[in-house]
Coordinates of C-alpha atoms in Angstrom, one line a residue:
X31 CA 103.1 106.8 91.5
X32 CA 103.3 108.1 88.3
X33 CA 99.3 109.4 88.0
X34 CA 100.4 111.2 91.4
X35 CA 103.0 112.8 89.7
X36 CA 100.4 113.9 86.8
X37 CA 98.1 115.5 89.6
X38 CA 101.3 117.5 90.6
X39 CA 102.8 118.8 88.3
X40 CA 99.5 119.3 85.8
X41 CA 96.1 119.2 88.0
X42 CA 98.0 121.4 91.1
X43 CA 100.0 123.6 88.9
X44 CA 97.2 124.5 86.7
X45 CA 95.0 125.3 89.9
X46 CA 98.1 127.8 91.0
X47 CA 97.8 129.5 88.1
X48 CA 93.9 130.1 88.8
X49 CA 94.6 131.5 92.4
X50 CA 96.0 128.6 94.5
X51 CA 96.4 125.2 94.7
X52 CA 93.8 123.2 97.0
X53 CA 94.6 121.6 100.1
X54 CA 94.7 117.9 99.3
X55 CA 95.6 116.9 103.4
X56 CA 99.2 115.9 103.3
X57 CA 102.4 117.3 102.2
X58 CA 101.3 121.2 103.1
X59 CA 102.7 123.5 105.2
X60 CA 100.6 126.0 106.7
X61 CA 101.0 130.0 108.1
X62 CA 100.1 129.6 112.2
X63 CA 97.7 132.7 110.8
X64 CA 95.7 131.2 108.6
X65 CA 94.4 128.4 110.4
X66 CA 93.5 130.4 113.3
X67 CA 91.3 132.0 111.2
X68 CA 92.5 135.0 110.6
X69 CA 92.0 137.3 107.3
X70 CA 95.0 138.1 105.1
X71 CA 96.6 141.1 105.7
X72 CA 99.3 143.2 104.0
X73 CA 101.0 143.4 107.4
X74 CA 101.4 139.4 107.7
X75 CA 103.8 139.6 105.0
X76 CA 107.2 139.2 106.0
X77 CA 110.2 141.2 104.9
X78 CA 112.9 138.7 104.3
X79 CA 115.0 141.4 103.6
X80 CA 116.0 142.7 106.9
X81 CA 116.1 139.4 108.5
X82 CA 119.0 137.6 109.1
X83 CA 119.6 133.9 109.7
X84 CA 122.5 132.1 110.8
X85 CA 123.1 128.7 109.7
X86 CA 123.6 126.2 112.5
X87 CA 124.6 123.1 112.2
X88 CA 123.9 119.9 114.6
X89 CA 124.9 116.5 114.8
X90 CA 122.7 113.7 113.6
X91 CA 122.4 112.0 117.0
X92 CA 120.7 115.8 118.0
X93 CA 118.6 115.8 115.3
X94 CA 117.4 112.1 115.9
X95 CA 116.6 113.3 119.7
X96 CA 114.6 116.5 118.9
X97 CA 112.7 114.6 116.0
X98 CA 111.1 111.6 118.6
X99 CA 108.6 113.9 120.4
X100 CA 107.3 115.1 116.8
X101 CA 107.1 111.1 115.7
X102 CA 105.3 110.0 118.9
X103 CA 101.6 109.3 119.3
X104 CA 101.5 111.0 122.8
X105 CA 102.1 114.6 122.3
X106 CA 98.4 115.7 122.0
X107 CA 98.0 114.4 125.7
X108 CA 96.0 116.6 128.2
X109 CA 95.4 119.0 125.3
X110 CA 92.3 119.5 122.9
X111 CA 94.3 118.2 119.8
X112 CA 91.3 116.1 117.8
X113 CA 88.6 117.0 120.3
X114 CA 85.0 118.0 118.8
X115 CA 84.2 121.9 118.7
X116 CA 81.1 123.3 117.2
X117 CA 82.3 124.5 113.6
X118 CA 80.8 128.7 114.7
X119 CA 84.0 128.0 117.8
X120 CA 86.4 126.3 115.4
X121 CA 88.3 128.9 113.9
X122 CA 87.4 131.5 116.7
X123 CA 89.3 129.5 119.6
X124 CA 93.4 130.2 120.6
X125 CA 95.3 127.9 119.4
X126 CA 98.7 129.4 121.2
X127 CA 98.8 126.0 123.3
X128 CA 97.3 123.3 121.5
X129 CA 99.5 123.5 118.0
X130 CA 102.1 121.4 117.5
X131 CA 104.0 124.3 114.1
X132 CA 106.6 123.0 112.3
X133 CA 108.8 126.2 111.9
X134 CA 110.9 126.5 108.7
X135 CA 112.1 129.1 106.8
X136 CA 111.1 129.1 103.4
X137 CA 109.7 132.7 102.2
X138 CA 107.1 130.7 100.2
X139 CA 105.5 129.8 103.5
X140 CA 106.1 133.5 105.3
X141 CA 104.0 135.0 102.6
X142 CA 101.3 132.8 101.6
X143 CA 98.9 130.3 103.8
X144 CA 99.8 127.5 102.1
X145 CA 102.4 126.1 100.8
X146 CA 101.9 122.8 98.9
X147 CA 105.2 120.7 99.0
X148 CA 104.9 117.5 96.9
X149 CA 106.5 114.2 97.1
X150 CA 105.5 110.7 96.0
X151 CA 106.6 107.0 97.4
X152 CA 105.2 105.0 99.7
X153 CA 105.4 105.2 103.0
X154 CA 103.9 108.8 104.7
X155 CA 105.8 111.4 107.3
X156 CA 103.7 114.2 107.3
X157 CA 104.8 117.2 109.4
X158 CA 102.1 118.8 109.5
X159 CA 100.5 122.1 111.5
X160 CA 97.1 120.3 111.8
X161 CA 94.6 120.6 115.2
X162 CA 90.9 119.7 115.5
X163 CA 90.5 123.4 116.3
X164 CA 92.1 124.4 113.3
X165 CA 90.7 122.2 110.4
X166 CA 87.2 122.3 109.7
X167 CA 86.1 119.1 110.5
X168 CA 82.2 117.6 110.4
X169 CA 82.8 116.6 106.6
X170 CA 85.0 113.3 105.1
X171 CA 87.2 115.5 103.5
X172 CA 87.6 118.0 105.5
X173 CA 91.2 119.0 104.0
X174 CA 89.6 120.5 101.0
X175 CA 86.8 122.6 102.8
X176 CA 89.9 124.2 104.7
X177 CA 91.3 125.1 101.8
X178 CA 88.7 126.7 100.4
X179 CA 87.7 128.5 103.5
X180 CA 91.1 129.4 103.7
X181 CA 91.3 130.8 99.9
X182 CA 88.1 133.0 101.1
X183 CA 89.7 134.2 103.6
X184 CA 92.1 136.1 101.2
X185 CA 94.9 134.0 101.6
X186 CA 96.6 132.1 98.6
X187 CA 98.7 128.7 98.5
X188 CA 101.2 127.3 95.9
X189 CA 102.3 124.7 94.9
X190 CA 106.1 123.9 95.4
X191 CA 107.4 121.2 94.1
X192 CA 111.5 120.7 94.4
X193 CA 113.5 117.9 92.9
X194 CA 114.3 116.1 96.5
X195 CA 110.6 115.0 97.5
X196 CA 110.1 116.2 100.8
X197 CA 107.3 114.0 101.8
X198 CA 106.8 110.2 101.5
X199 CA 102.8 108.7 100.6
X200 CA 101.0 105.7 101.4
X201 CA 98.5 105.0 99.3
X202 CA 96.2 101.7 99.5
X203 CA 97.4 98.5 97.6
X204 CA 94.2 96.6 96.6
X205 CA 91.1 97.6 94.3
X206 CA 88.7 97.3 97.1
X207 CA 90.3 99.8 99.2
X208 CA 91.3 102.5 96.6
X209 CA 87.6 102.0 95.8
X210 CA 86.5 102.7 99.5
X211 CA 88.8 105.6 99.5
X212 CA 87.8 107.2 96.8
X213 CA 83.6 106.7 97.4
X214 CA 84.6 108.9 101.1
X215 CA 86.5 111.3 99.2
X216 CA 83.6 111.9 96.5
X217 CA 80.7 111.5 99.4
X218 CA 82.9 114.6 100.8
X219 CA 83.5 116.9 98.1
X220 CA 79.3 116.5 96.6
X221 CA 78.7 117.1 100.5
X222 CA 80.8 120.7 99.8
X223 CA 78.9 121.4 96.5
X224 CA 75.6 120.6 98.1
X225 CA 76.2 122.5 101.3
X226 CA 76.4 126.4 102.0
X227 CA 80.3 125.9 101.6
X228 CA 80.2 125.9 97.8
X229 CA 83.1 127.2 95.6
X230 CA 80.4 129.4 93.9
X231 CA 78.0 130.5 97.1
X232 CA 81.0 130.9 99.6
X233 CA 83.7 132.4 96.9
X234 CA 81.3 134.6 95.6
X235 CA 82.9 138.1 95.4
X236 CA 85.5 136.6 97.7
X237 CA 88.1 135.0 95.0
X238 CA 87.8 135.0 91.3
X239 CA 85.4 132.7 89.0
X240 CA 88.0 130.6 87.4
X241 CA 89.5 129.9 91.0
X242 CA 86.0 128.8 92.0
X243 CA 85.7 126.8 88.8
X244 CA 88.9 125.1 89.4
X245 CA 87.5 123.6 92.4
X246 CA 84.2 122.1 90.9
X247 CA 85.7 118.9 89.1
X248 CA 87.2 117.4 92.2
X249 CA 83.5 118.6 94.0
X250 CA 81.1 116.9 91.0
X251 CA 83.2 113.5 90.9
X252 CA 80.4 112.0 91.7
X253 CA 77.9 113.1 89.2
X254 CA 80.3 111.3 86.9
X255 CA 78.8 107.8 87.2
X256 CA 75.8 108.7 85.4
X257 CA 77.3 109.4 81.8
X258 CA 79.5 106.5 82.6
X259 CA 76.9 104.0 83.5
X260 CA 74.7 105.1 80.4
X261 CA 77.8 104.3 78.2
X262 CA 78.3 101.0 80.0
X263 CA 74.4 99.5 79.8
X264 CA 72.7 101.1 77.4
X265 CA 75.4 100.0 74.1
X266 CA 74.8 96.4 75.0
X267 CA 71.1 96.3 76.0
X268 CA 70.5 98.2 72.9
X269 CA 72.4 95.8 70.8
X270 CA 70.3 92.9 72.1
X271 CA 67.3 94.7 71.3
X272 CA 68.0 96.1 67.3
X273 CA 68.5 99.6 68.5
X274 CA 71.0 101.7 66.7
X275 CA 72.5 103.9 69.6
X276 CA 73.7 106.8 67.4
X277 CA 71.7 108.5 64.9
X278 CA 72.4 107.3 61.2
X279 CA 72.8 110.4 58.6
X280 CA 70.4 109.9 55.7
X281 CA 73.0 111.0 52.8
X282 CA 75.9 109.1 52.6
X283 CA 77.7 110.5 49.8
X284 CA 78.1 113.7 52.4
X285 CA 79.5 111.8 55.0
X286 CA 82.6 110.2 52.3
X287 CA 84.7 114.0 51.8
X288 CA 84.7 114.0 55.6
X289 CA 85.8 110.6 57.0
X290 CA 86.8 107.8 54.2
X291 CA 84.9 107.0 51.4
X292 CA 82.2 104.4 53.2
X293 CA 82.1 106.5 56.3
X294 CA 78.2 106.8 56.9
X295 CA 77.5 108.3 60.4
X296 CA 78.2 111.9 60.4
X297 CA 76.9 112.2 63.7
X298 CA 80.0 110.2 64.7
X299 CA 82.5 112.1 64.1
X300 CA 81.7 114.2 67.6
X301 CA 81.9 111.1 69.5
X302 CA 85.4 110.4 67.6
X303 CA 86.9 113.3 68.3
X304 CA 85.9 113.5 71.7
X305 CA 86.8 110.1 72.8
X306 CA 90.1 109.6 70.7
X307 CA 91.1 113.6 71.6
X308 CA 90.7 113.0 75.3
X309 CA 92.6 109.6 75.3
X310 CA 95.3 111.4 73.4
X311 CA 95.5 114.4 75.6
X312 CA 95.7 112.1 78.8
X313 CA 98.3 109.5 77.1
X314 CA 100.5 112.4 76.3
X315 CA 100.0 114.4 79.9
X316 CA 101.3 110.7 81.6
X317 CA 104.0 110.1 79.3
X318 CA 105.4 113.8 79.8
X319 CA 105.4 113.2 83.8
X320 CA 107.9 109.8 83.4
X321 CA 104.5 107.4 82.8
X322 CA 104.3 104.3 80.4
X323 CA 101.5 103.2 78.1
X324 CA 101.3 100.3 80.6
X325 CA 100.6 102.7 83.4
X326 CA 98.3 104.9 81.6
X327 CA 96.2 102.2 80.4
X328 CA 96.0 100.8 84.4
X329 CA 95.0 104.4 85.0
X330 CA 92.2 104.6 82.6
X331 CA 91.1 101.0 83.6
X332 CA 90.9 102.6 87.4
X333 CA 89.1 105.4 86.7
X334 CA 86.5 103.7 84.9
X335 CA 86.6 101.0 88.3
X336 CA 85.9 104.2 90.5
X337 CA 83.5 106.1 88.2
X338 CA 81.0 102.9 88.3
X339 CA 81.0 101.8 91.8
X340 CA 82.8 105.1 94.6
X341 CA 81.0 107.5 92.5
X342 CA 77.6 105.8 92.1
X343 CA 77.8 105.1 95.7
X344 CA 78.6 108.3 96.9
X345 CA 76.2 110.3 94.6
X346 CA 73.2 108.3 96.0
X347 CA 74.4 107.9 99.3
X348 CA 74.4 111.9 99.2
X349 CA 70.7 112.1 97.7
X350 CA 69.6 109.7 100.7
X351 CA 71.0 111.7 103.5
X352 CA 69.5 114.8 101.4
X353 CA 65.9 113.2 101.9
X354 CA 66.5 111.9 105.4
X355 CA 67.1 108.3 105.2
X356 CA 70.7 108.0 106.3
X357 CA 73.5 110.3 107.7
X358 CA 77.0 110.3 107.3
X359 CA 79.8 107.6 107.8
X360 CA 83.3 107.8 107.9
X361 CA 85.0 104.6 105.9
X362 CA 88.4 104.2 107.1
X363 CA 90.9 102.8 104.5
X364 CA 93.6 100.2 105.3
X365 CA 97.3 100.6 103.6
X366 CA 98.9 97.6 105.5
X367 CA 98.8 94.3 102.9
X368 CA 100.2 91.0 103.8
X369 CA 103.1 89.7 102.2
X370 CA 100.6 87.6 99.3
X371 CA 98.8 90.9 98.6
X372 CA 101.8 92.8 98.5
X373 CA 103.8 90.5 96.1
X374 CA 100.7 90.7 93.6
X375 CA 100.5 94.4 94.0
X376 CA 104.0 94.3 93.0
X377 CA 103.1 92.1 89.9
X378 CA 100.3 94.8 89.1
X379 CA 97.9 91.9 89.4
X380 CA 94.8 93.2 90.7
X381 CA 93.3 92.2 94.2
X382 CA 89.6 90.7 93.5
X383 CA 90.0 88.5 96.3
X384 CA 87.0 89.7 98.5
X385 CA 83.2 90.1 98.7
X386 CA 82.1 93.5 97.7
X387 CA 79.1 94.9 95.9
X388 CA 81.3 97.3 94.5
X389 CA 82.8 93.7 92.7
X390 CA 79.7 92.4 92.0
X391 CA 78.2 95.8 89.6
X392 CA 82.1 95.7 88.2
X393 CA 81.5 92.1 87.3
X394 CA 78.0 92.6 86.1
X395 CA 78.9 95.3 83.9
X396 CA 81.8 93.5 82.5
X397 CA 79.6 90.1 81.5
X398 CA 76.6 92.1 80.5
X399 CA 79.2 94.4 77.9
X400 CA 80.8 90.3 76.9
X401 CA 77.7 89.4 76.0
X402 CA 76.8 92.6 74.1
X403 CA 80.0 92.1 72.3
X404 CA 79.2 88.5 70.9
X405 CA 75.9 90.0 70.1
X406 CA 77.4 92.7 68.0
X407 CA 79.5 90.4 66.4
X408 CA 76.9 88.3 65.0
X409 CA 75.1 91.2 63.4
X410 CA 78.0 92.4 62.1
X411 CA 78.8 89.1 60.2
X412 CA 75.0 88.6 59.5
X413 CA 74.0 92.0 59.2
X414 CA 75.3 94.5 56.5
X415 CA 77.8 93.5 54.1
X416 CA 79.8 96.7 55.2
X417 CA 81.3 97.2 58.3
X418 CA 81.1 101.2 58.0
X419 CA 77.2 100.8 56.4
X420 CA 76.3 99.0 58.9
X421 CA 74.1 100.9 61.8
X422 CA 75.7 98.6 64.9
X423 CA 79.3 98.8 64.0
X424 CA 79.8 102.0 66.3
X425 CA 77.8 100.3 69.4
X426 CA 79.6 97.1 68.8
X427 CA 82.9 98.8 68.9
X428 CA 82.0 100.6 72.1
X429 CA 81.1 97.0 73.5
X430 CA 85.1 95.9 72.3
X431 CA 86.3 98.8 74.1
X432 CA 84.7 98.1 77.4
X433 CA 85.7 94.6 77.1
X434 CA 89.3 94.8 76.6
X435 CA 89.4 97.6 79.6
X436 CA 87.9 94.4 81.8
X437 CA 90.1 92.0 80.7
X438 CA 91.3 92.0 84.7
X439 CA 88.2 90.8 85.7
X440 CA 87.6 88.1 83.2
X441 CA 91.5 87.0 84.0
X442 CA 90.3 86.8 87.5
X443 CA 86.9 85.2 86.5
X444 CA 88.2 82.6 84.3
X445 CA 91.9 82.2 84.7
X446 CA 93.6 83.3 88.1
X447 CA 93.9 80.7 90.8
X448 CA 95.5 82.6 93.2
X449 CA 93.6 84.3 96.8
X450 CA 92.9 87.2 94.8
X451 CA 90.7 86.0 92.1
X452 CA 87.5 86.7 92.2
X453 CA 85.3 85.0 94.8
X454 CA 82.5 82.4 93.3
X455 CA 79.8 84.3 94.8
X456 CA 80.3 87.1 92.8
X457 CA 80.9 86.0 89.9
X458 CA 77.3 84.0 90.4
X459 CA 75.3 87.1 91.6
X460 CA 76.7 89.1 88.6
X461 CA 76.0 86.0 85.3
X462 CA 72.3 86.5 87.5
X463 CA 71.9 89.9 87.3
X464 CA 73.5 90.8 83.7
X465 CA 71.6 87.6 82.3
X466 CA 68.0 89.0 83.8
X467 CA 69.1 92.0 82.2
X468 CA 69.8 90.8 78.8
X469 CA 66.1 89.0 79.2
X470 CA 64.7 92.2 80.0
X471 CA 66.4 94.0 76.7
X472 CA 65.2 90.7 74.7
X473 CA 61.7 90.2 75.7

């Protein structure tokens, strides 16, 4: 809840200040205008000042009536709602009887397309002005390519974010879900980059640089499992065979002004700063929304999860349908848990309790960096008197770090007996595959 409420108030906001928020799919309310493709005009701004409005007021009982056609499942009978149009028809089509608009008056929404209204629990009411015809559907995440087609268009969102949340979320409860989620939602934003609908090709001359730029790190998630998986593999596999990862200054009475007196890797200090500054920056950004070191440490532990199995699935499953070999899927997600699930989501014990190979590289990473560790250890003891002499200390450390963030999976390896520990099979086809490694790095 809390990471959502990092996204809000620092991701969102900051992406207002560059020329709009994005549209992220729920908790937006939309101009009838701009999703009917229209351009922004000066004339579709509305002068609030010679308006009047009279405050009525009804009964709850009223209000509990004219809400159940909105809440039903049959209102886009005998219409086109969610019908398939060719994208060139999509925005071009009338819309006057197929739209189900949520009318409010807020000037926010009179004058601008989009107006981003945040909330954050659990369960998800989305009133929404949202039509097959409207949306530009054809892509996983179709929500952000509206946007963006949207923000071309000349019109501009922002992001509104009251005290009272005015919408609830459901979000999925176990790993192997948020992990399916998150591979669609990456599959669907490299599909934008790589298509004729990028921020830079379709934006060009159309809204500013930095508002295009804003839009890239969500579209290049996936191109983040390859420094990830580097920093995973190559530590430990290097360790097994002598390699020092990081190059090793030649003077080291240079290197003792800058660090401490011992210090002898000058090249280092980069990778310091870089790592520690970053964890800093995010620690502090967390603990400003209402977060806990707890929580931030569960978030860093699940973007490392996502970066090395939704990513690397979704960045290759991209380069395939690029070449030919397959075409697009759409993964649905569930966000209904049984009671057991639910009680250990409450207990923030994570859910292992399935097949996956999204569990199995998890796993293999995790006893592949173990074993790295041990290995790092015994050079360390064996190796140079000096910890900070010593040419392994850094990779060895890195090898600590990436055990301690998996100490989830060893718990559910080793130590959990509940349904959601981590199946035998797995934990098999990973001790395989990291062991033929490690044979590979040795021999």
């Amino acid at each position: 809840m809390v990471v959502l409420m990092v996204v809000i108030k620092v991701e969102l906001r900051g992406i207002d200040a560059n020329g709009g928020a994005c549209y992220i799919g729920t908790g937006c309310f939309h101009r009838r205008e701009s999703l009917l493709g229209k351009k922004y005009r000066e004339a579709t701004k509305v002068d609030w000042s010679n308006n009047r409005h009279t405050k009525t007021e009804e009964s709850i009982d009223v209000l509990e009536e004219t809400s159940k056609p909105l809440a039903s499942c049959d209102y886009e009978e005998n219409t086109q709602w969610g019908k398939e149009v060719p994208l060139s028809l999509s925005l071009s089509l009338s819309l006057d009887n197929h739209i189900i608009f949520y009318s409010i008056r807020l000037q926010q929404v009179a004058n601008y397309g989009t107006v981003h209204y945040m909330g954050y629990t659990r369960k998800i009411r989305t009133i929404l002005c949202r039509v097959a015809m409207g949306l530009m559907y054809g892509c996983p995440v179709e929500d952000i390519l509206t946007g963006l087609v949207i923000h071309c268009r000349g019109w501009r969102s922002v992001c509104f974010s009251p005290q009272r949340k005015g919408f609830l979320g459901a979000a999925p409860t176990t790993l192997l879900q948020t992990l399916v989620q998150h591979k669609r939602w990456t599959d669907g934003d490299l599909q934008i980059f790589l298509s004729r609908y990028c921020p830079l090709l379709l934006g060009y001359k159309k809204i500013p640089l930095r508002h295009q730029l804003s839009y890239l790190p969500y579209l290049l998630w996936a191109a983040n499992c390859l420094p990830l998986l580097y920093y995973a593999i190559a530590p430990s596999l290097c360790l097994l065979r002598g390699i020092s990862l990081f190059p090793q200054a030649k003077c080291h009475k240079l290197i003792m002004v800058i660090l401490f007196q011992q210090m002898s890797n000058l090249w280092a200090v980069p990778f310091i700063y870089v790592f520690v500054g970053n964890r800093v920056y995010s620690l502090v950004e967390l603990l400003s929304c209402g977060g806990t070191f707890q929580e931030w440490l569960n978030d860093q532990r699940m973007w490392l999860f996502k970066r090395a199995t939704s990513y690397f699935f979704a960045f290759f499953e991209n380069i395939l349908k690029l070449v030919g070999f397959t075409k697009s899927a759409f993964a649905l997600t569930a966000k209904v848990a049984d009671d057991d699930v639910s009680k250990r989501y409450e207990q923030e014990l994570i859910e292992f309790g399935t097949t996956s190979p999204m569990f199995t590289i998890l796993t293999t990473l995790a006893v592949l960096n173990a074993i790295g560790f041990c290995w790092g250890l015994k050079m360390l003891i064996l190796g140079e008197p000096s910890l900070v002499l010593n040419p392994f200390a850094l990779q060895a450390i890195l090898c600590g770090l990436w055990v301690f963030i998996n100490l989830p999976i060893y718990q559910a390896i080793f130590l959990r007996t509940d349904k959601g520990k981590m199946p035998a099979s797995v934990t098999c086809q990973s001790i395989m595959f990291a062991l033929v490694a490690c044979s590979i790095a040795l021999y």
